Coordinates of C-alpha atoms in Angstrom, one line a residue:
X1 CA -2.7 49.8 22.7
X2 CA 0.4 47.6 22.4
X3 CA -1.8 44.5 22.3
X4 CA -3.9 45.9 19.5
X5 CA -0.8 46.6 17.3
X6 CA 0.4 43.0 17.8
X7 CA -2.9 41.6 16.7
X8 CA -3.0 43.9 13.7
X9 CA 0.6 42.9 12.6
X10 CA -0.3 39.2 12.8
X11 CA -3.4 39.7 10.7
X12 CA -1.5 41.7 8.0
X13 CA 1.2 39.0 7.8
X14 CA -1.4 36.3 7.3
X15 CA -3.1 38.3 4.5
X16 CA 0.3 39.1 2.7
X17 CA 1.4 35.4 2.9
X18 CA -1.9 34.2 1.5
X19 CA -1.6 36.7 -1.4
X20 CA 2.0 35.6 -2.2
X21 CA 1.0 32.0 -2.2
X22 CA -1.9 32.7 -4.5
X23 CA 0.4 34.6 -6.9
X24 CA 3.0 31.8 -7.0
X25 CA 0.3 29.2 -7.5
X26 CA -1.8 31.1 -10.0
X27 CA -0.8 28.7 -12.8
X28 CA -1.7 25.0 -12.7
X29 CA 1.1 22.7 -11.7
X30 CA 2.5 20.5 -14.6
X31 CA 1.6 16.9 -14.2
X32 CA 2.8 13.5 -15.4
X33 CA 6.5 14.3 -15.5
X34 CA 8.2 11.2 -17.0
X35 CA 11.7 10.4 -18.1
X36 CA 12.9 7.8 -20.7
X37 CA 15.8 7.2 -23.0
X38 CA 15.4 9.3 -26.2
X39 CA 16.6 6.4 -28.4
X40 CA 18.6 3.2 -28.3
X41 CA 22.0 5.1 -28.2
X42 CA 21.2 6.3 -24.7
X43 CA 22.9 9.6 -25.3
X44 CA 19.9 11.7 -24.2
X45 CA 17.1 11.5 -21.6
X46 CA 13.7 12.5 -22.9
X47 CA 11.6 14.5 -20.4
X48 CA 7.8 14.7 -21.0
X49 CA 5.1 16.5 -19.0
X50 CA 1.5 17.8 -19.2
X51 CA 0.4 21.4 -18.6
X52 CA -1.8 24.2 -20.1
X53 CA 0.6 25.5 -22.8
X54 CA 2.6 27.6 -20.3
X55 CA 6.3 28.4 -20.4
X56 CA 8.3 25.9 -18.4
X57 CA 11.5 25.6 -16.4
X58 CA 13.2 22.2 -16.4
X59 CA 15.8 21.3 -13.7
X60 CA 17.8 18.3 -12.6
X61 CA 17.3 17.9 -8.8
X62 CA 19.7 15.8 -6.7
X63 CA 18.1 13.8 -3.9
X64 CA 20.8 15.1 -1.5
X65 CA 21.6 18.4 -3.2
X66 CA 20.1 21.8 -2.4
X67 CA 20.3 23.5 -5.8
X68 CA 19.6 22.3 -9.3
X69 CA 22.6 21.2 -11.5
X70 CA 20.8 21.9 -14.8
X71 CA 18.3 24.5 -15.7
X72 CA 16.4 24.9 -19.0
X73 CA 13.6 27.3 -19.9
X74 CA 11.1 26.2 -22.6
X75 CA 8.7 28.6 -24.4
X76 CA 5.0 28.3 -24.0
X77 CA 4.4 27.3 -27.7
X78 CA 7.1 24.6 -27.5
X79 CA 6.2 20.9 -27.2
X80 CA 5.9 19.6 -23.6
X81 CA 9.0 17.5 -24.1
X82 CA 12.8 18.1 -23.9
X83 CA 15.9 16.0 -24.4
X84 CA 18.7 16.4 -21.8
X85 CA 22.1 15.2 -22.8
X86 CA 23.6 12.5 -20.6
X87 CA 26.6 14.7 -20.0
X88 CA 24.4 17.2 -18.1
X89 CA 23.7 14.6 -15.3
X90 CA 26.2 14.4 -12.5
X91 CA 27.6 10.9 -12.3
X92 CA 27.1 8.3 -9.6
X93 CA 24.1 9.8 -7.8
X94 CA 20.3 9.7 -7.4
X95 CA 18.3 12.4 -9.3
X96 CA 14.9 13.4 -10.5
X97 CA 13.8 15.9 -13.2
X98 CA 11.5 18.6 -12.1
X99 CA 9.2 20.8 -14.2
X100 CA 7.5 24.0 -13.2
X101 CA 5.8 27.0 -14.9
X102 CA 8.0 30.1 -15.2
X103 CA 10.4 32.1 -17.2
X104 CA 14.0 33.3 -16.8
X105 CA 12.7 36.8 -16.3
X106 CA 9.4 36.4 -14.5
X107 CA 10.5 33.7 -12.1
X108 CA 8.4 30.7 -11.0
X109 CA 4.6 30.9 -10.9
X110 CA 3.8 27.3 -9.9
X111 CA 5.0 24.5 -7.7
X112 CA 7.3 21.9 -9.2
X113 CA 6.3 18.5 -10.4
X114 CA 9.0 15.8 -10.5
X115 CA 9.7 12.5 -12.2
X116 CA 10.5 9.3 -10.3
X117 CA 13.9 9.2 -8.8
X118 CA 16.6 7.4 -10.9
X119 CA 20.3 6.7 -10.6
X120 CA 23.2 7.8 -12.8
X121 CA 25.6 5.0 -11.8
X122 CA 28.7 4.9 -14.0
X123 CA 30.5 1.8 -15.0
X124 CA 32.3 -0.4 -12.5
X125 CA 36.0 0.2 -12.9
X126 CA 37.8 -3.0 -14.2
X127 CA 40.9 -4.3 -12.3
X128 CA 43.3 -7.2 -12.2
X129 CA 44.3 -7.2 -15.8
X130 CA 46.9 -9.7 -17.0
X131 CA 48.6 -10.4 -20.4
X132 CA 49.5 -13.8 -21.9
X133 CA 51.1 -14.3 -25.3
X134 CA 48.6 -15.8 -27.8
X135 CA 50.6 -16.3 -31.0
X136 CA 52.9 -14.2 -33.1
X137 CA 52.7 -10.7 -31.7
X138 CA 49.1 -11.3 -30.3
X139 CA 48.3 -11.0 -26.6
X140 CA 45.4 -12.4 -24.6
X141 CA 44.2 -9.8 -22.1
X142 CA 42.1 -11.0 -19.1
X143 CA 40.6 -8.8 -16.4
X144 CA 38.3 -8.9 -13.5
X145 CA 35.5 -6.5 -12.4
X146 CA 34.5 -5.9 -8.7
X147 CA 30.9 -6.6 -7.8
X148 CA 28.3 -3.9 -8.9
X149 CA 27.4 -1.6 -6.0
X150 CA 23.9 -1.8 -4.6
X151 CA 21.2 -0.1 -6.6
X152 CA 19.3 2.3 -4.3
X153 CA 16.7 3.0 -6.9
X154 CA 15.9 -0.4 -8.4
X155 CA 13.6 -0.6 -11.5
X156 CA 13.8 3.1 -12.1
X157 CA 12.6 4.4 -15.5
X158 CA 16.2 4.6 -16.9
X159 CA 17.4 1.2 -15.8
X160 CA 18.7 -0.9 -18.7
X161 CA 19.2 -4.6 -19.1
X162 CA 22.3 -6.3 -17.7
X163 CA 25.6 -6.4 -19.5
X164 CA 25.5 -2.9 -21.1
X165 CA 28.9 -2.1 -19.7
X166 CA 31.5 -2.2 -22.5
X167 CA 35.2 -2.6 -22.1
X168 CA 37.3 -0.8 -24.8
X169 CA 41.0 -1.8 -25.1
X170 CA 43.4 1.2 -25.4
X171 CA 47.1 0.9 -26.0
X172 CA 49.9 3.5 -25.8
X173 CA 53.1 3.0 -27.7
X174 CA 56.3 5.1 -27.8
X175 CA 55.8 8.2 -29.9
X176 CA 52.0 7.7 -30.3
X177 CA 49.0 8.8 -28.3
X178 CA 46.7 6.3 -26.5
X179 CA 44.6 4.7 -29.2
X180 CA 41.8 2.2 -29.3
X181 CA 43.1 -1.3 -30.0
X182 CA 39.9 -3.2 -30.6
X183 CA 36.1 -3.1 -30.4
X184 CA 34.3 -2.7 -27.1
X185 CA 33.2 -6.0 -25.5
X186 CA 31.0 -7.2 -22.7
X187 CA 33.4 -10.1 -22.1
X188 CA 36.2 -10.1 -19.6
X189 CA 38.9 -11.2 -22.1
X190 CA 40.1 -10.1 -25.5
X191 CA 42.9 -10.9 -27.9
X192 CA 44.7 -7.8 -29.0
X193 CA 46.6 -8.1 -32.3
X194 CA 50.2 -7.0 -32.9
X195 CA 51.1 -6.1 -29.3
X196 CA 54.7 -6.2 -28.4
X197 CA 56.5 -4.6 -25.4
X198 CA 57.0 -1.8 -24.5
X199 CA 53.4 -0.6 -24.3
X200 CA 50.8 0.7 -21.9
X201 CA 47.5 -1.0 -21.9
X202 CA 44.3 0.3 -20.4
X203 CA 40.6 -0.6 -20.4
X204 CA 38.0 2.1 -20.8
X205 CA 34.8 0.9 -19.2
X206 CA 31.7 2.6 -20.6
X207 CA 28.0 2.6 -19.9
X208 CA 25.2 5.0 -20.6
X209 CA 26.3 7.5 -18.0
X210 CA 30.1 7.8 -18.1
X211 CA 33.5 6.3 -18.7
X212 CA 36.0 4.9 -16.2
X213 CA 39.6 3.8 -16.9
X214 CA 41.1 0.8 -15.2
X215 CA 42.7 -2.6 -15.8
X216 CA 46.1 -1.0 -16.6
X217 CA 49.1 -3.1 -17.7
X218 CA 52.6 -1.8 -18.0
X219 CA 54.4 -4.1 -20.5
X220 CA 58.2 -3.5 -20.5
X221 CA 60.9 -4.7 -22.8
X222 CA 64.2 -5.8 -21.2
X223 CA 67.9 -5.7 -21.9
X224 CA 70.2 -8.1 -20.0
X225 CA 73.8 -7.3 -19.2
X226 CA 76.2 -9.9 -17.8
X227 CA 79.8 -10.0 -16.4
X228 CA 81.1 -13.6 -17.1
X229 CA 84.6 -14.5 -15.9
X230 CA 87.1 -15.5 -18.6
X231 CA 88.6 -18.3 -16.5
X232 CA 87.6 -20.3 -13.4
X233 CA 89.0 -23.2 -11.4
X234 CA 87.4 -26.6 -12.0
X235 CA 84.7 -27.4 -9.4
X236 CA 84.7 -24.1 -7.6
X237 CA 81.8 -21.7 -7.7
X238 CA 82.0 -18.4 -9.6
X239 CA 79.6 -15.5 -9.4
X240 CA 78.0 -14.2 -12.6
X241 CA 76.8 -10.7 -12.0
X242 CA 74.8 -8.3 -14.1
X243 CA 71.7 -6.1 -14.5
X244 CA 68.4 -6.2 -16.3
X245 CA 67.3 -2.8 -17.7
X246 CA 63.7 -2.3 -18.7
X247 CA 62.0 0.2 -21.0
X248 CA 58.5 1.2 -20.2
X249 CA 55.9 3.5 -21.7
X250 CA 54.4 6.5 -19.9
X251 CA 51.4 8.3 -21.3
X252 CA 50.0 11.6 -20.2
X253 CA 46.3 12.5 -20.6
X254 CA 47.0 14.3 -23.8
X255 CA 49.9 14.0 -26.3
X256 CA 52.2 11.2 -27.3
X257 CA 53.4 8.5 -25.0
X258 CA 57.1 8.4 -24.2
X259 CA 59.5 5.6 -23.5
X260 CA 61.7 5.7 -20.4
X261 CA 64.3 3.5 -18.7
X262 CA 63.5 1.7 -15.4
X263 CA 64.4 -1.3 -13.3
X264 CA 62.5 -3.9 -11.4
X265 CA 63.2 -6.3 -8.6
X266 CA 61.9 -9.9 -8.7
X267 CA 62.5 -10.6 -12.4
X268 CA 63.5 -14.3 -12.9
X269 CA 67.0 -14.7 -14.3
X270 CA 68.6 -17.9 -15.5
X271 CA 72.3 -18.7 -16.4
X272 CA 72.5 -20.9 -19.5
X273 CA 75.4 -23.0 -20.7
X274 CA 76.3 -25.1 -23.6
X275 CA 77.8 -28.4 -22.3
X276 CA 79.3 -29.5 -25.7
X277 CA 80.0 -27.4 -28.8
X278 CA 76.9 -26.9 -30.8
X279 CA 74.8 -28.5 -28.1
X280 CA 71.6 -27.0 -26.8
X281 CA 71.6 -24.3 -24.1
X282 CA 70.7 -25.7 -20.6
X283 CA 70.2 -24.0 -17.2
X284 CA 73.3 -23.8 -15.0
X285 CA 71.9 -21.4 -12.3
X286 CA 68.9 -19.4 -11.4
X287 CA 68.2 -16.2 -9.5
X288 CA 66.1 -13.0 -9.4
X289 CA 66.9 -9.3 -9.8
X290 CA 67.1 -7.2 -6.7
X291 CA 66.8 -3.5 -6.2
X292 CA 68.0 -1.6 -9.2
X293 CA 67.6 -4.6 -11.5
X294 CA 70.9 -6.2 -10.3
X295 CA 71.5 -10.0 -10.0
X296 CA 74.3 -12.3 -8.7
X297 CA 74.1 -16.0 -9.4
X298 CA 76.7 -18.6 -8.2
X299 CA 77.6 -21.2 -10.8
X300 CA 79.9 -24.2 -10.1
X301 CA 82.3 -24.6 -13.0
X302 CA 83.1 -27.9 -14.7
X303 CA 84.7 -28.2 -18.1
X304 CA 85.3 -25.1 -20.2
X305 CA 82.0 -23.8 -21.7
X306 CA 80.2 -20.6 -22.7
X307 CA 77.7 -18.9 -20.5
X308 CA 75.0 -16.4 -21.1
X309 CA 72.2 -14.9 -18.9
X310 CA 68.6 -14.7 -19.8
X311 CA 65.9 -12.6 -18.2
X312 CA 62.8 -14.7 -18.6
X313 CA 59.3 -13.6 -19.6
X314 CA 57.6 -12.2 -16.5
X315 CA 53.9 -11.6 -16.0
X316 CA 51.8 -10.7 -13.0
X317 CA 48.7 -8.6 -12.5
X318 CA 49.3 -5.2 -14.1
X319 CA 52.9 -5.8 -15.1
X320 CA 54.7 -7.7 -17.9
X321 CA 58.4 -7.9 -18.8
X322 CA 59.7 -9.5 -22.0
X323 CA 62.6 -12.0 -22.3
X324 CA 66.1 -10.9 -23.2
X325 CA 69.5 -12.6 -23.3
X326 CA 73.0 -11.3 -22.8
X327 CA 75.9 -12.0 -25.1
X328 CA 77.5 -15.5 -24.6
X329 CA 81.1 -15.7 -23.3
X330 CA 83.4 -18.6 -22.9
X331 CA 84.7 -19.4 -19.5
X332 CA 88.0 -21.3 -19.7
X333 CA 88.3 -23.9 -16.9
X334 CA 91.7 -24.3 -15.2
X335 CA 92.8 -27.5 -13.6
X336 CA 92.4 -27.2 -9.8
X337 CA 95.2 -28.4 -7.6
X338 CA 93.5 -30.2 -4.7
X339 CA 96.6 -31.5 -2.9
X340 CA 100.4 -31.4 -3.4
X341 CA 103.5 -32.0 -1.3
X342 CA 105.8 -34.6 0.2
X343 CA 104.5 -37.6 2.1
X344 CA 105.8 -37.5 5.7
X345 CA 106.6 -33.8 5.5
X346 CA 109.2 -31.6 3.8
X347 CA 112.2 -32.4 6.1
X348 CA 114.2 -35.5 5.2
X349 CA 117.5 -37.2 6.1
X350 CA 120.3 -37.8 3.5
X351 CA 119.8 -41.2 1.8
X352 CA 116.0 -41.2 2.5
X353 CA 113.5 -41.9 -0.2
X354 CA 111.1 -39.0 -0.8
X355 CA 107.6 -39.4 -2.3
X356 CA 106.0 -36.3 -3.9
X357 CA 102.3 -36.3 -4.8
X358 CA 99.8 -34.1 -6.6
X359 CA 96.1 -34.6 -6.7
X360 CA 94.0 -32.5 -9.2
X361 CA 90.4 -32.1 -10.3
X362 CA 89.0 -33.2 -12.6
X363 CA 90.2 -36.7 -12.0
X364 CA 91.9 -37.2 -15.4
X365 CA 94.4 -39.6 -16.9
X366 CA 97.4 -37.8 -18.4
X367 CA 101.2 -37.3 -18.1
X368 CA 102.5 -34.6 -15.8
X369 CA 106.0 -33.2 -15.4
X370 CA 107.8 -33.3 -12.1
X371 CA 110.5 -30.6 -12.1
X372 CA 113.5 -29.8 -9.9
X373 CA 115.4 -26.5 -9.8
X374 CA 119.0 -26.6 -11.0
X375 CA 120.9 -24.0 -9.1
X376 CA 123.9 -24.1 -11.4
X377 CA 122.0 -23.7 -14.7
X378 CA 119.2 -21.8 -13.1
X379 CA 116.6 -23.9 -15.0
X380 CA 114.0 -26.4 -14.2
X381 CA 114.8 -30.0 -15.1
X382 CA 111.8 -32.2 -15.7
X383 CA 110.7 -35.9 -15.3
X384 CA 107.5 -37.2 -16.9
X385 CA 105.2 -38.9 -14.5
X386 CA 101.9 -40.7 -15.3
X387 CA 98.7 -39.4 -13.7
X388 CA 95.9 -41.8 -13.0
X389 CA 92.4 -40.6 -12.0
X390 CA 93.8 -37.2 -11.1
X391 CA 96.7 -38.4 -8.9
X392 CA 100.4 -38.5 -9.8
X393 CA 103.1 -39.9 -7.5
X394 CA 106.9 -39.8 -7.9
X395 CA 109.6 -41.3 -5.5
X396 CA 113.3 -40.4 -5.5
X397 CA 116.3 -40.7 -3.1
X398 CA 118.1 -37.7 -1.7
X399 CA 121.8 -38.0 -1.4
X400 CA 123.0 -34.5 -0.5
X401 CA 122.1 -32.2 2.3
X402 CA 120.6 -28.8 1.5
X403 CA 117.4 -27.1 0.5
X404 CA 115.9 -28.1 -2.9
X405 CA 112.9 -26.9 -4.9
X406 CA 110.4 -29.0 -6.9
X407 CA 107.1 -28.6 -8.6
X408 CA 104.5 -30.4 -10.8
X409 CA 103.4 -29.0 -14.2
X410 CA 99.9 -30.2 -15.2
X411 CA 99.5 -30.0 -19.0
X412 CA 96.6 -28.7 -21.0
X413 CA 93.9 -31.3 -21.7
X414 CA 90.6 -31.7 -23.6
X415 CA 87.3 -32.2 -21.9
X416 CA 83.9 -32.6 -23.6
X417 CA 85.3 -31.1 -26.8
X418 CA 86.9 -28.0 -25.2
X419 CA 90.3 -27.3 -23.8
X420 CA 91.0 -27.6 -20.1
X421 CA 93.8 -25.2 -19.1
X422 CA 96.8 -26.7 -17.3
X423 CA 98.4 -25.4 -14.2
X424 CA 101.8 -25.4 -12.3
X425 CA 101.8 -26.1 -8.6
X426 CA 103.4 -23.8 -6.1
X427 CA 107.1 -24.5 -5.5
X428 CA 107.7 -27.3 -3.1
X429 CA 110.7 -26.7 -0.8
X430 CA 112.5 -29.8 0.5
X431 CA 115.0 -29.6 3.4
X432 CA 117.6 -32.4 3.6
X433 CA 120.1 -32.7 6.5

């Protein structure tokens, strides 16, 4: 009895399955499903098929997906064609369009017929953009594009000729939204007019399927601050310190772009000087900014002259910084005492001849004053002594024992059209016994 019931159940299942299959396939399957671009703008995909004037359901089927991403029902009396907007296709995948007979209320009554598989590969994102000045306010933008990924559905119905990918330049300025700055191009270079830092540059790569943003350049303006010493000793290095402050543009997806302060390491910085009055500015030292935009550049001083610091134009992939210069300031040079004292030491015998010497830099020819301290009048008494090539020597005889004080006074001079500040040596103590 149990065996009879099992056989009966199997027979009923076979009959019911056959009945359902017949019901679902009662209408003929649509044939010749094709896809093509609706027109030259490539904004819509035209789907065409053949059937016996039945209502249809159109779906986009992913090769790797389990459910349709787009569903459209078409009435029985409508033409056997339909245009699907490009925006309905998921990007960067492989798909087909399937057509079957059915309605939104009655369900499907036929199997599906499908178009050939095609890809919806979006544009290749540009990278490696750089900016180079190309005249007054104009900038030449160059960029690179990685190799196109492998096409896994070559020669599909929606493939288009090469070089359909367009690059549209977009620029953001302070207080303005991102705006198109020129026509789209298939080239990998373009001159953008009237483009001065600070700005944010982007490329919008477009093809028939989607848009990708890349090739960004942050162009910053700069302001250079410098601390320049008011005086320095001749021939000795001084350190000129300062900071370079940048202004950059930041743009959100919507709304206006804003300008904000920033700093950057690695900016080239040069110290400029003017050797003679009204002469041209020439480099005196070079360096680069460190963390926080700071710099410190040693400069060996010579004659009195002005200095200023310039942050030079800087350009690398994805980043630009414009030139700026600090205010100029004169550094007065002070004569440097290289050597001074008494030959043979500062202890002498009464009646001995003493020789005092001073050596200065620069090695100039002038007249210096050799002074001695008068204990009674409490004043310095002076003797004029010639200096040749930076050296002055004076000899005198000591006749009384005691401790005496002397010094050299180096006068102010002129060097390369500017004053060289004089200097007085330290007091020279002489002991006579």
